[in-house]
XYZ file of N, CA and C in Angstrom:
774
model
N -0.221 -0.700 -24.657
C 0.509 -0.382 -23.432
C 1.983 -0.723 -23.528
N 2.330 -1.635 -24.436
C 3.717 -2.039 -24.556
C 4.624 -0.900 -24.916
N 4.035 0.198 -25.575
C 4.853 1.328 -25.958
C 5.500 2.024 -24.782
N 4.819 2.086 -23.665
C 5.392 2.724 -22.482
C 6.623 1.981 -22.020
N 6.518 0.670 -21.959
C 7.639 -0.162 -21.550
C 8.806 0.002 -22.521
N 8.499 0.044 -23.827
C 9.546 0.145 -24.834
C 10.261 1.481 -24.759
N 9.579 2.496 -24.270
C 10.177 3.823 -24.206
C 11.081 4.042 -23.011
N 11.191 3.093 -22.104
C 12.025 3.239 -20.917
C 13.423 2.710 -21.176
N 14.431 3.439 -20.674
C 15.785 2.914 -20.805
C 16.066 1.921 -19.681
N 17.235 1.282 -19.759
C 17.564 0.227 -18.805
C 17.600 0.762 -17.375
N 18.137 1.958 -17.193
C 18.241 2.521 -15.846
C 16.866 2.750 -15.232
N 15.887 3.144 -16.055
C 14.527 3.356 -15.547
C 13.894 2.034 -15.136
N 14.103 0.999 -15.935
C 13.562 -0.321 -15.603
C 14.185 -0.846 -14.314
N 15.499 -0.677 -14.174
C 16.185 -1.109 -12.956
C 15.664 -0.326 -11.750
N 15.485 0.985 -11.936
C 14.972 1.821 -10.843
C 13.598 1.347 -10.396
N 12.729 1.002 -11.343
C 11.392 0.524 -10.993
C 11.460 -0.816 -10.260
N 12.374 -1.680 -10.682
C 12.524 -2.970 -10.008
C 12.992 -2.785 -8.569
N 13.949 -1.892 -8.359
C 14.449 -1.617 -7.010
C 13.339 -1.005 -6.156
N 12.579 -0.082 -6.748
C 11.459 0.520 -6.032
C 10.454 -0.551 -5.622
N 10.201 -1.504 -6.525
C 9.285 -2.590 -6.200
C 9.761 -3.415 -5.019
N 11.060 -3.718 -4.990
C 11.630 -4.495 -3.885
C 11.460 -3.748 -2.562
N 11.810 -2.468 -2.559
C 11.710 -1.668 -1.335
C 10.245 -1.502 -0.923
N 9.373 -1.301 -1.910
C 7.950 -1.147 -1.606
C 7.392 -2.405 -0.966
N 7.760 -3.568 -1.509
C 7.283 -4.829 -0.941
C 7.748 -5.018 0.493
N 9.006 -4.683 0.736
C 9.528 -4.781 2.102
C 8.772 -3.848 3.036
N 8.486 -2.647 2.560
C 7.753 -1.690 3.381
C 6.329 -2.127 3.661
N 5.690 -2.763 2.675
C 4.318 -3.253 2.858
C 4.243 -4.242 4.014
N 5.160 -5.194 4.023
C 5.094 -6.257 5.033
C 5.709 -5.853 6.365
N 6.670 -4.917 6.339
C 7.387 -4.580 7.569
C 6.712 -3.477 8.372
N 6.192 -2.451 7.683
C 5.598 -1.325 8.405
C 4.249 -0.901 7.861
N 3.840 -1.440 6.705
C 2.517 -1.142 6.162
C 2.506 -0.190 4.984
N 2.915 1.079 5.150
C 2.726 2.066 4.093
C 3.718 2.016 2.928
N 4.583 1.035 2.861
C 5.600 1.025 1.814
C 5.056 0.947 0.401
N 3.833 0.437 0.218
C 3.288 0.260 -1.115
C 3.131 1.543 -1.900
N 3.023 2.678 -1.222
C 2.889 3.952 -1.928
C 4.133 4.257 -2.756
N 5.254 3.634 -2.410
C 6.478 3.853 -3.172
C 6.335 3.335 -4.605
N 5.593 2.255 -4.807
C 5.384 1.724 -6.153
C 4.596 2.718 -7.000
N 3.535 3.276 -6.437
C 2.754 4.285 -7.153
C 3.613 5.499 -7.476
N 4.359 5.975 -6.484
C 5.210 7.142 -6.691
C 6.269 6.875 -7.753
N 6.846 5.674 -7.731
C 7.870 5.338 -8.723
C 7.312 5.316 -10.132
N 6.155 4.687 -10.316
C 5.534 4.647 -11.636
C 5.187 6.049 -12.133
N 4.735 6.900 -11.224
C 4.365 8.261 -11.609
C 5.598 9.084 -11.975
N 6.683 8.906 -11.208
C 7.874 9.727 -11.410
C 8.736 9.261 -12.580
N 8.771 7.955 -12.827
C 9.714 7.403 -13.806
C 9.098 7.239 -15.194
N 7.776 7.043 -15.255
C 7.126 6.766 -16.547
C 6.257 7.945 -16.984
N 5.685 7.801 -18.173
C 4.763 8.807 -18.701
C 3.320 8.324 -18.638
N 3.036 7.398 -17.735
C 1.684 6.873 -17.592
C 0.718 7.955 -17.117
N -0.543 7.839 -17.529
C -1.591 8.729 -17.029
C -1.918 8.354 -15.585
N -2.644 9.225 -14.864
C -3.034 8.866 -13.491
C -3.769 7.530 -13.404
N -4.669 7.263 -14.340
C -5.401 5.987 -14.312
C -4.455 4.813 -14.548
N -3.505 4.977 -15.462
C -2.559 3.905 -15.745
C -1.601 3.676 -14.574
N -1.190 4.755 -13.913
C -0.345 4.613 -12.726
C -1.075 3.823 -11.649
N -2.306 4.240 -11.346
C -3.074 3.573 -10.291
C -3.396 2.133 -10.668
N -3.823 1.910 -11.912
C -4.182 0.561 -12.338
C -3.001 -0.390 -12.340
N -1.852 0.098 -12.811
C -0.656 -0.743 -12.859
C -0.148 -1.040 -11.455
N -0.156 -0.022 -10.590
C 0.290 -0.230 -9.213
C -0.620 -1.219 -8.488
N -1.920 -1.089 -8.689
C -2.849 -2.008 -8.033
C -2.667 -3.437 -8.534
N -2.340 -3.594 -9.801
C -2.120 -4.939 -10.338
C -0.979 -5.637 -9.614
N 0.047 -4.876 -9.227
C 1.158 -5.483 -8.479
C 0.730 -5.877 -7.077
N -0.294 -5.203 -6.565
C -0.705 -5.441 -5.184
C -1.564 -6.683 -5.000
N -2.083 -7.237 -6.093
C -2.881 -8.458 -5.959
C -2.018 -9.581 -5.394
N -0.883 -9.814 -6.054
C -0.006 -10.903 -5.613
C 0.650 -10.598 -4.274
N 1.050 -9.337 -4.066
C 1.703 -9.008 -2.797
C 0.730 -9.138 -1.632
N -0.537 -8.785 -1.866
C -1.537 -8.940 -0.814
C -1.761 -10.404 -0.455
N -1.860 -11.253 -1.473
C -2.033 -12.693 -1.227
C -0.837 -13.252 -0.469
N 0.366 -12.889 -0.919
C 1.571 -13.384 -0.254
C 1.668 -12.841 1.170
N 1.360 -11.551 1.343
C 1.405 -10.967 2.680
C 0.433 -11.648 3.629
N -0.794 -11.911 3.141
C -1.770 -12.618 3.974
C -1.285 -14.024 4.305
N -0.625 -14.657 3.338
C -0.147 -16.021 3.556
C 0.942 -16.076 4.630
N 1.893 -15.134 4.570
C 2.986 -15.197 5.541
C 2.502 -14.836 6.942
N 1.510 -13.926 7.027
C 0.988 -13.591 8.354
C 0.018 -14.657 8.870
N -0.511 -15.471 7.973
C -1.253 -16.655 8.417
C -0.275 -17.691 8.958
N 0.824 -17.857 8.253
C 1.829 -18.827 8.688
C 2.390 -18.475 10.065
N 2.603 -17.191 10.307
C 3.170 -16.799 11.598
C 2.109 -16.678 12.692
N 0.841 -16.878 12.340
C -0.204 -16.996 13.355
C -1.117 -15.806 13.535
N -0.725 -14.626 13.065
C -1.547 -13.438 13.313
C -2.933 -13.559 12.683
N -3.011 -14.055 11.458
C -4.319 -14.153 10.793
C -5.108 -15.382 11.215
N -4.530 -16.213 12.073
C -5.310 -17.311 12.650
C -5.992 -16.881 13.946
N -5.621 -15.720 14.453
C -6.269 -15.187 15.645
C -7.686 -14.735 15.279
N -8.715 -15.172 16.007
C -10.100 -14.842 15.639
C -10.374 -13.339 15.545
N -9.823 -12.563 16.488
C -10.056 -11.122 16.468
C -9.435 -10.458 15.250
N -8.217 -10.848 14.919
C -7.547 -10.282 13.749
C -8.254 -10.694 12.475
N -8.694 -11.953 12.419
C -9.410 -12.441 11.236
C -10.732 -11.690 11.060
N -11.440 -11.428 12.165
C -12.696 -10.666 12.088
C -12.430 -9.262 11.562
N -11.387 -8.627 12.063
C -11.036 -7.282 11.592
C -10.734 -7.295 10.102
N -9.998 -8.312 9.640
C -9.661 -8.413 8.220
C -10.918 -8.552 7.360
N -11.886 -9.356 7.833
C -13.128 -9.555 7.078
C -13.921 -8.255 7.000
N -14.019 -7.538 8.105
C -14.766 -6.279 8.123
C -14.088 -5.226 7.237
N -12.771 -5.139 7.305
C -12.045 -4.204 6.442
C -12.282 -4.537 4.969
N -12.261 -5.817 4.661
C -12.450 -6.253 3.279
C -13.858 -5.941 2.790
N -14.840 -6.095 3.681
C -16.207 -5.734 3.317
C -16.325 -4.259 2.972
N -15.679 -3.406 3.765
C -15.674 -1.976 3.456
C -14.966 -1.681 2.145
N -13.950 -2.471 1.837
C -13.176 -2.252 0.609
C -13.997 -2.507 -0.642
N -14.941 -3.441 -0.566
C -15.787 -3.739 -1.726
C -16.577 -2.501 -2.147
N -16.997 -1.694 -1.175
C -17.747 -0.483 -1.481
C -16.831 0.699 -1.785
N -15.711 0.793 -1.071
C -14.863 1.974 -1.192
C -13.986 2.002 -2.428
N -13.498 0.852 -2.869
C -12.550 0.827 -3.979
C -13.134 1.374 -5.285
N -14.341 0.962 -5.716
C -14.892 1.529 -6.959
C -15.038 3.048 -6.915
N -15.331 3.591 -5.745
C -15.435 5.046 -5.608
C -14.096 5.702 -5.913
N -13.018 5.113 -5.388
C -11.693 5.658 -5.651
C -11.320 5.603 -7.118
N -11.668 4.498 -7.789
C -11.399 4.359 -9.226
C -12.151 5.438 -9.999
N -13.380 5.704 -9.608
C -14.191 6.726 -10.263
C -13.576 8.113 -10.100
N -13.142 8.436 -8.887
C -12.558 9.755 -8.627
C -11.252 9.933 -9.401
N -10.469 8.872 -9.541
C -9.216 8.956 -10.294
C -9.451 9.487 -11.703
N -10.541 9.081 -12.328
C -10.824 9.510 -13.695
C -11.192 10.973 -13.816
N -11.369 11.646 -12.692
C -11.777 13.050 -12.719
C -10.613 14.019 -12.536
N -9.398 13.502 -12.279
C -8.272 14.386 -11.999
C -7.259 14.351 -13.139
N -6.585 15.481 -13.332
C -5.522 15.576 -14.336
C -4.215 15.071 -13.742
N -3.204 14.909 -14.609
C -1.901 14.453 -14.138
C -1.291 15.396 -13.127
N -1.453 16.702 -13.342
C -0.885 17.682 -12.418
C -1.548 17.582 -11.042
N -2.868 17.519 -11.036
C -3.587 17.423 -9.765
C -3.250 16.099 -9.076
N -3.173 15.032 -9.852
C -2.834 13.724 -9.288
C -1.472 13.773 -8.612
N -0.500 14.403 -9.253
C 0.841 14.497 -8.672
C 0.858 15.263 -7.365
N 0.156 16.381 -7.333
C 0.112 17.190 -6.105
C -0.580 16.417 -4.985
N -1.701 15.786 -5.306
C -2.429 15.009 -4.294
C -1.607 13.817 -3.816
N -0.911 13.147 -4.746
C -0.083 12.007 -4.362
C 1.061 12.454 -3.468
N 1.682 13.589 -3.805
C 2.747 14.116 -2.953
C 2.247 14.439 -1.557
N 1.055 15.035 -1.489
C 0.470 15.352 -0.183
C 0.150 14.075 0.588
N -0.349 13.058 -0.113
C -0.660 11.787 0.539
C 0.596 11.130 1.097
N 1.679 11.154 0.324
C 2.941 10.573 0.789
C 3.415 11.276 2.059
N 3.335 12.617 2.072
C 3.742 13.362 3.261
C 2.847 13.034 4.453
N 1.533 12.891 4.203
C 0.599 12.541 5.280
C 0.926 11.173 5.853
N 1.216 10.220 4.973
C 1.561 8.883 5.439
C 2.817 8.924 6.295
N 3.802 9.730 5.882
C 5.038 9.864 6.662
C 4.729 10.370 8.069
N 3.843 11.351 8.163
C 3.476 11.899 9.477
C 2.755 10.842 10.313
N 1.839 10.093 9.680
C 1.110 9.047 10.408
C 2.059 7.978 10.933
N 3.018 7.588 10.097
C 3.991 6.582 10.531
C 4.846 7.122 11.671
N 5.240 8.384 11.557
C 6.095 8.993 12.574
C 5.383 9.080 13.918
N 4.085 9.339 13.881
C 3.330 9.505 15.116
C 2.796 8.194 15.675
N 2.953 7.111 14.916
C 2.401 5.831 15.350
C 3.123 5.304 16.580
N 2.389 4.879 17.602
C 3.037 4.281 18.774
C 3.834 3.056 18.358
N 5.105 2.963 18.725
C 5.952 1.876 18.240
C 5.496 0.487 18.610
N 4.841 0.309 19.723
C 4.458 -1.037 20.118
C 2.986 -1.334 20.023
N 2.184 -0.350 19.597
C 0.745 -0.568 19.566
C 0.162 -0.509 20.970
N -1.149 -0.370 21.058
C -1.812 -0.348 22.351
C -2.066 -1.766 22.827
N -2.503 -1.883 24.066
C -2.621 -3.202 24.662
C -4.002 -3.831 24.524
N -5.011 -3.068 24.094
C -6.362 -3.609 24.130
C -6.621 -4.639 23.039
N -5.822 -4.672 21.989
C -5.988 -5.661 20.930
C -7.143 -5.332 19.999
N -7.577 -6.322 19.213
C -8.592 -6.087 18.192
C -10.006 -6.332 18.696
N -10.154 -6.984 19.833
C -11.473 -7.388 20.288
C -12.405 -6.242 20.605
N -11.850 -5.077 20.999
C -12.699 -3.975 21.395
C -13.175 -3.094 20.262
N -12.791 -3.357 19.038
C -13.193 -2.523 17.908
C -14.644 -2.798 17.514
N -15.396 -1.736 17.280
C -16.769 -1.885 16.821
C -16.781 -2.222 15.336
N -17.701 -3.118 14.961
C -17.765 -3.549 13.572
C -18.011 -2.409 12.607
N -18.927 -1.503 12.937
C -19.222 -0.379 12.051
C -18.022 0.523 11.846
N -17.256 0.724 12.903
C -16.057 1.560 12.801
C -15.042 0.937 11.850
N -14.869 -0.363 11.963
C -13.888 -1.055 11.114
C -14.329 -1.038 9.657
N -15.624 -1.279 9.394
C -16.127 -1.265 8.019
C -15.969 0.128 7.409
N -16.308 1.170 8.180
C -16.165 2.539 7.677
C -14.704 2.867 7.388
N -13.819 2.445 8.295
C -12.393 2.672 8.068
C -11.929 1.933 6.818
N -12.413 0.702 6.645
C -12.044 -0.073 5.467
C -12.507 0.587 4.181
N -13.706 1.149 4.178
C -14.228 1.816 2.990
C -13.421 3.066 2.665
N -13.093 3.845 3.695
C -12.310 5.061 3.469
C -10.921 4.763 2.950
N -10.271 3.795 3.567
C -8.930 3.399 3.135
C -8.975 2.887 1.698
N -10.002 2.109 1.367
C -10.114 1.531 0.034
C -10.377 2.596 -1.024
N -11.147 3.623 -0.680
C -11.400 4.701 -1.634
C -10.092 5.408 -2.000
N -9.271 5.682 -0.988
C -7.967 6.286 -1.252
C -7.083 5.332 -2.043
N -7.123 4.045 -1.659
C -6.328 3.052 -2.359
C -6.728 2.916 -3.814
N -8.030 2.911 -4.091
C -8.496 2.805 -5.460
C -8.128 4.005 -6.294
N -8.115 5.180 -5.702
C -7.773 6.390 -6.446
C -6.293 6.452 -6.789
N -5.442 6.090 -5.834
C -4.000 6.260 -6.022
C -3.269 4.973 -6.387
N -3.962 3.836 -6.342
C -3.298 2.594 -6.707
C -2.451 2.015 -5.601
N -2.917 2.130 -4.382
C -2.177 1.592 -3.243
C -3.066 0.625 -2.471
N -2.446 -0.330 -1.799
C -3.197 -1.318 -1.038
C -3.574 -0.819 0.341
N -4.216 -1.661 1.095
C -4.701 -1.295 2.416
C -3.655 -0.919 3.438
N -2.485 -1.584 3.464
C -1.539 -1.324 4.550
C -1.084 0.126 4.683
N -1.087 0.883 3.577
C -0.550 2.237 3.607
C -1.204 3.098 4.677
N -2.530 3.168 4.663
C -3.254 3.962 5.648
C -3.858 3.110 6.751
N -4.141 1.861 6.433
C -4.871 1.022 7.369
C -4.041 0.684 8.604
N -2.760 0.422 8.411
C -1.923 0.050 9.554
C -1.817 1.197 10.572
N -1.440 2.428 10.152
C -1.418 3.513 11.139
C -2.773 3.746 11.792
N -3.856 3.611 10.988
C -5.193 3.843 11.528
C -5.573 2.796 12.569
N -5.310 1.532 12.267
C -5.636 0.469 13.216
C -4.827 0.598 14.502
N -3.554 0.947 14.357
C -2.720 1.112 15.551
C -3.248 2.263 16.401
N -3.690 3.343 15.734
C -4.268 4.463 16.472
C -5.536 4.052 17.212
N -6.238 3.036 16.702
C -7.451 2.535 17.346
C -7.155 1.499 18.421
N -5.870 1.173 18.615
C -5.498 0.272 19.691
C -5.109 -1.127 19.278
N -4.858 -1.347 17.994
C -4.495 -2.680 17.511
C -2.973 -2.826 17.507
N -2.428 -3.923 18.023
C -0.984 -4.144 17.962
C -0.480 -4.149 16.523
N 0.774 -3.764 16.329
C 1.312 -3.570 14.987
C 1.213 -4.828 14.128
N 1.630 -5.983 14.643
C 1.616 -7.192 13.828
C 0.193 -7.592 13.438
N -0.759 -7.428 14.345
C -2.161 -7.727 14.018
C -2.678 -6.763 12.957
N -2.314 -5.488 13.073
C -2.730 -4.494 12.081
C -2.142 -4.813 10.711
N -0.868 -5.168 10.689
C -0.228 -5.541 9.431
C -0.926 -6.734 8.784
N -1.247 -7.735 9.588
C -1.885 -8.942 9.066
C -3.262 -8.641 8.487
N -4.100 -7.910 9.219
C -5.447 -7.592 8.742
C -5.397 -6.739 7.482
N -4.450 -5.822 7.431
C -4.330 -4.937 6.276
C -3.890 -5.700 5.025
N -3.068 -6.737 5.197
C -2.663 -7.542 4.040
C -3.885 -8.209 3.407
N -4.762 -8.735 4.239
C -5.964 -9.390 3.723
C -6.855 -8.389 2.998
N -7.042 -7.206 3.581
C -7.855 -6.188 2.921
C -7.234 -5.764 1.598
N -5.909 -5.750 1.538
C -5.215 -5.324 0.332
C -5.564 -6.196 -0.868
N -5.811 -7.478 -0.625
C -6.185 -8.377 -1.718
C -7.489 -7.897 -2.371
N -8.455 -7.487 -1.554
C -9.741 -7.028 -2.073
C -9.584 -5.699 -2.808
N -8.873 -4.744 -2.199
C -8.665 -3.451 -2.852
C -7.972 -3.636 -4.200
N -6.912 -4.419 -4.203
C -6.153 -4.620 -5.431
C -6.973 -5.371 -6.476
N -7.702 -6.400 -6.049
C -8.490 -7.178 -6.991
C -9.613 -6.375 -7.635
N -10.397 -5.691 -6.800
C -11.514 -4.889 -7.308
C -10.986 -3.723 -8.139
N -9.956 -3.052 -7.640
C -9.406 -1.901 -8.355
C -8.777 -2.285 -9.682
N -8.012 -3.369 -9.696
C -7.381 -3.813 -10.939
C -8.439 -4.165 -11.981
N -9.506 -4.828 -11.556
C -10.577 -5.173 -12.490
C -11.187 -3.923 -13.109
N -11.393 -2.898 -12.274
C -11.970 -1.655 -12.782
C -11.060 -0.953 -13.777
N -9.783 -0.838 -13.439
C -8.842 -0.168 -14.342
C -8.577 -1.007 -15.593
N -8.510 -2.324 -15.452
C -8.268 -3.187 -16.609
C -9.418 -3.094 -17.602
N -10.644 -2.969 -17.106
C -11.802 -2.844 -17.989
C -11.698 -1.587 -18.850
N -11.006 -0.564 -18.331
C -10.814 0.675 -19.083
C -9.498 0.675 -19.863
N -8.781 -0.451 -19.854
C -7.500 -0.524 -20.560
C -6.394 0.256 -19.896
N -6.483 0.456 -18.587
C -5.538 1.321 -17.872
C -4.562 0.541 -16.997
N -4.185 -0.672 -17.417
C -3.162 -1.440 -16.697
C -2.046 -1.785 -17.679
N -0.830 -1.373 -17.357
C 0.339 -1.726 -18.176
C 0.931 -3.001 -17.578
N 0.585 -4.142 -18.157
C 0.974 -5.431 -17.577
C 2.482 -5.667 -17.569
N 3.236 -5.309 -18.628
C 4.701 -5.478 -18.554
C 5.331 -4.684 -17.411
N 4.881 -3.442 -17.229
C 5.414 -2.641 -16.123
C 4.968 -3.207 -14.774
N 3.764 -3.744 -14.727
C 3.300 -4.376 -13.486
C 4.219 -5.525 -13.103
N 4.711 -6.263 -14.095
C 5.636 -7.364 -13.812
C 6.991 -6.842 -13.354
N 7.466 -5.761 -13.987
C 8.767 -5.192 -13.606
C 8.773 -4.771 -12.142
N 7.678 -4.159 -11.706
C 7.579 -3.714 -10.315
C 7.132 -4.851 -9.397
N 6.191 -5.668 -9.874
C 5.538 -6.634 -9.002
C 6.366 -7.835 -8.613
N 7.210 -8.326 -9.522
C 8.021 -9.502 -9.179
C 9.011 -9.184 -8.055
N 9.800 -8.092 -8.154
C 10.663 -7.743 -7.018
C 9.863 -7.407 -5.759
N 8.642 -6.866 -5.960
C 7.800 -6.520 -4.813
C 7.446 -7.766 -4.005
N 7.218 -8.884 -4.696
C 6.928 -10.135 -3.999
C 8.103 -10.559 -3.123
N 9.311 -10.464 -3.677
C 10.497 -10.787 -2.878
C 10.601 -9.844 -1.687
N 10.240 -8.585 -1.905
C 10.285 -7.615 -0.820
C 9.316 -7.918 0.295
N 8.147 -8.470 -0.041
C 7.154 -8.816 0.989
C 7.721 -9.853 1.950
N 8.344 -10.890 1.396
C 8.941 -11.925 2.255
C 10.049 -11.320 3.110
N 10.876 -10.484 2.485
C 11.953 -9.817 3.221
C 11.392 -8.933 4.325
N 10.337 -8.180 4.004
C 9.736 -7.289 4.993
C 9.112 -8.031 6.154
N 8.481 -9.173 5.867
C 7.900 -9.985 6.936
C 8.989 -10.467 7.889
N 10.124 -10.882 7.344
C 11.243 -11.315 8.176
C 11.795 -10.143 8.995
N 11.892 -8.989 8.348
C 12.420 -7.807 9.035
C 11.498 -7.382 10.167
N 10.179 -7.425 9.904
C 9.210 -6.970 10.905
C 9.308 -7.756 12.202
N 9.755 -9.002 12.106
C 9.836 -9.855 13.276
C 11.218 -9.879 13.899
N 12.169 -9.124 13.309
C 13.540 -9.198 13.804
C 14.184 -7.842 14.101
N 13.651 -6.779 13.503
C 14.289 -5.465 13.610
C 13.415 -4.550 14.458
N 14.010 -3.725 15.325
C 13.219 -2.791 16.137
C 12.346 -1.888 15.273
N 11.107 -1.692 15.705
C 10.155 -0.897 14.930
C 10.651 0.519 14.686
N 11.380 1.084 15.650
C 11.850 2.462 15.519
C 12.773 2.623 14.313
N 13.636 1.640 14.079
C 14.557 1.714 12.941
C 13.795 1.609 11.627
N 12.799 0.748 11.575
C 12.010 0.576 10.356
C 11.229 1.839 10.012
N 10.545 2.371 11.008
C 9.726 3.549 10.753
C 10.593 4.754 10.407
N 11.736 4.889 11.042
C 12.638 6.004 10.733
C 13.087 5.989 9.289
N 13.474 4.812 8.805
C 13.931 4.692 7.418
C 12.799 5.012 6.443
N 11.590 4.533 6.745
C 10.464 4.780 5.851
C 10.075 6.256 5.843
N 10.061 6.889 6.996
C 9.698 8.305 7.080
C 10.661 9.156 6.264
N 11.959 8.888 6.387
C 12.951 9.649 5.614
C 12.707 9.470 4.118
N 12.436 8.240 3.701
C 12.194 7.961 2.280
C 10.958 8.699 1.777
N 9.889 8.652 2.553
C 8.637 9.279 2.132
C 8.755 10.798 2.063
N 9.364 11.405 3.069
C 9.492 12.861 3.084
C 10.437 13.350 1.991
N 11.394 12.538 1.613
C 12.276 12.898 0.500
C 11.538 12.803 -0.830
N 10.673 11.825 -0.934
C 9.972 11.546 -2.180
C 8.804 12.490 -2.425
N 8.131 12.923 -1.377
C 6.871 13.690 -1.517
C 6.999 14.940 -2.391
N 7.970 15.837 -2.122
C 8.050 17.046 -2.962
C 8.395 16.756 -4.408
N 9.239 15.744 -4.633
C 9.602 15.403 -6.002
C 8.383 14.918 -6.785
N 7.561 14.086 -6.173
C 6.364 13.593 -6.838
C 5.387 14.728 -7.123
N 5.197 15.614 -6.150
C 4.282 16.733 -6.332
C 4.725 17.638 -7.479
N 6.016 17.916 -7.575
C 6.543 18.774 -8.634
C 6.531 18.084 -9.983
N 6.687 16.750 -9.978
C 6.722 15.984 -11.221
C 5.424 16.078 -11.986
N 4.298 16.262 -11.258
C 3.006 16.339 -11.924
C 2.924 17.436 -12.949
């Protein structure tokens, strides 16, 4: 795997590091930012679809742990309802993630690029349509089966494309009536399971580029802390607007790159 890293010039390595920083900030601030890491690896490197997903997921192990830690510190993950939601989502992820890893092995680079571009555009639409303040009912009214099913579906997509739970889980939870900060917190916890199970699956097949995971993942960790601070200080409308513009700009390029 070291050959891929050796074949990148300095500008490509810097670009991946910057993408990691922005992705980490997006993960903690609005949820779906992690897809930027997958898109960056796909667009900048010559990795196969399995290597892109495996390497991206490897970066999400640490970011998920850190994200869960900061939202525990700020109190969201100490709330019983949010903690229950996180556990149920994680349970669904145990079943859904291996399915996504399996499906990844069935697609070519071209198909992967088109599907990833479509996913990025879908995420942009979900973020754009998300109610800025969340609904008022909170997490207590969610049915356990609904949360587990949502967790499994999100994890299957995450395992296939190499993205953590926050990408789809945050918009989905908010649509179900969960406040944004609670949704972000629960999704961070689920992300640890998706990333851990998915990375193990891809690593067993030799599909994780560890040097590239470090290039993206270390700045991504700094971005998570930055994003957590931003989420608590900056109006949600400004955050979502910036992310939507980034995603819609990136989607066609990724699709064509395949």
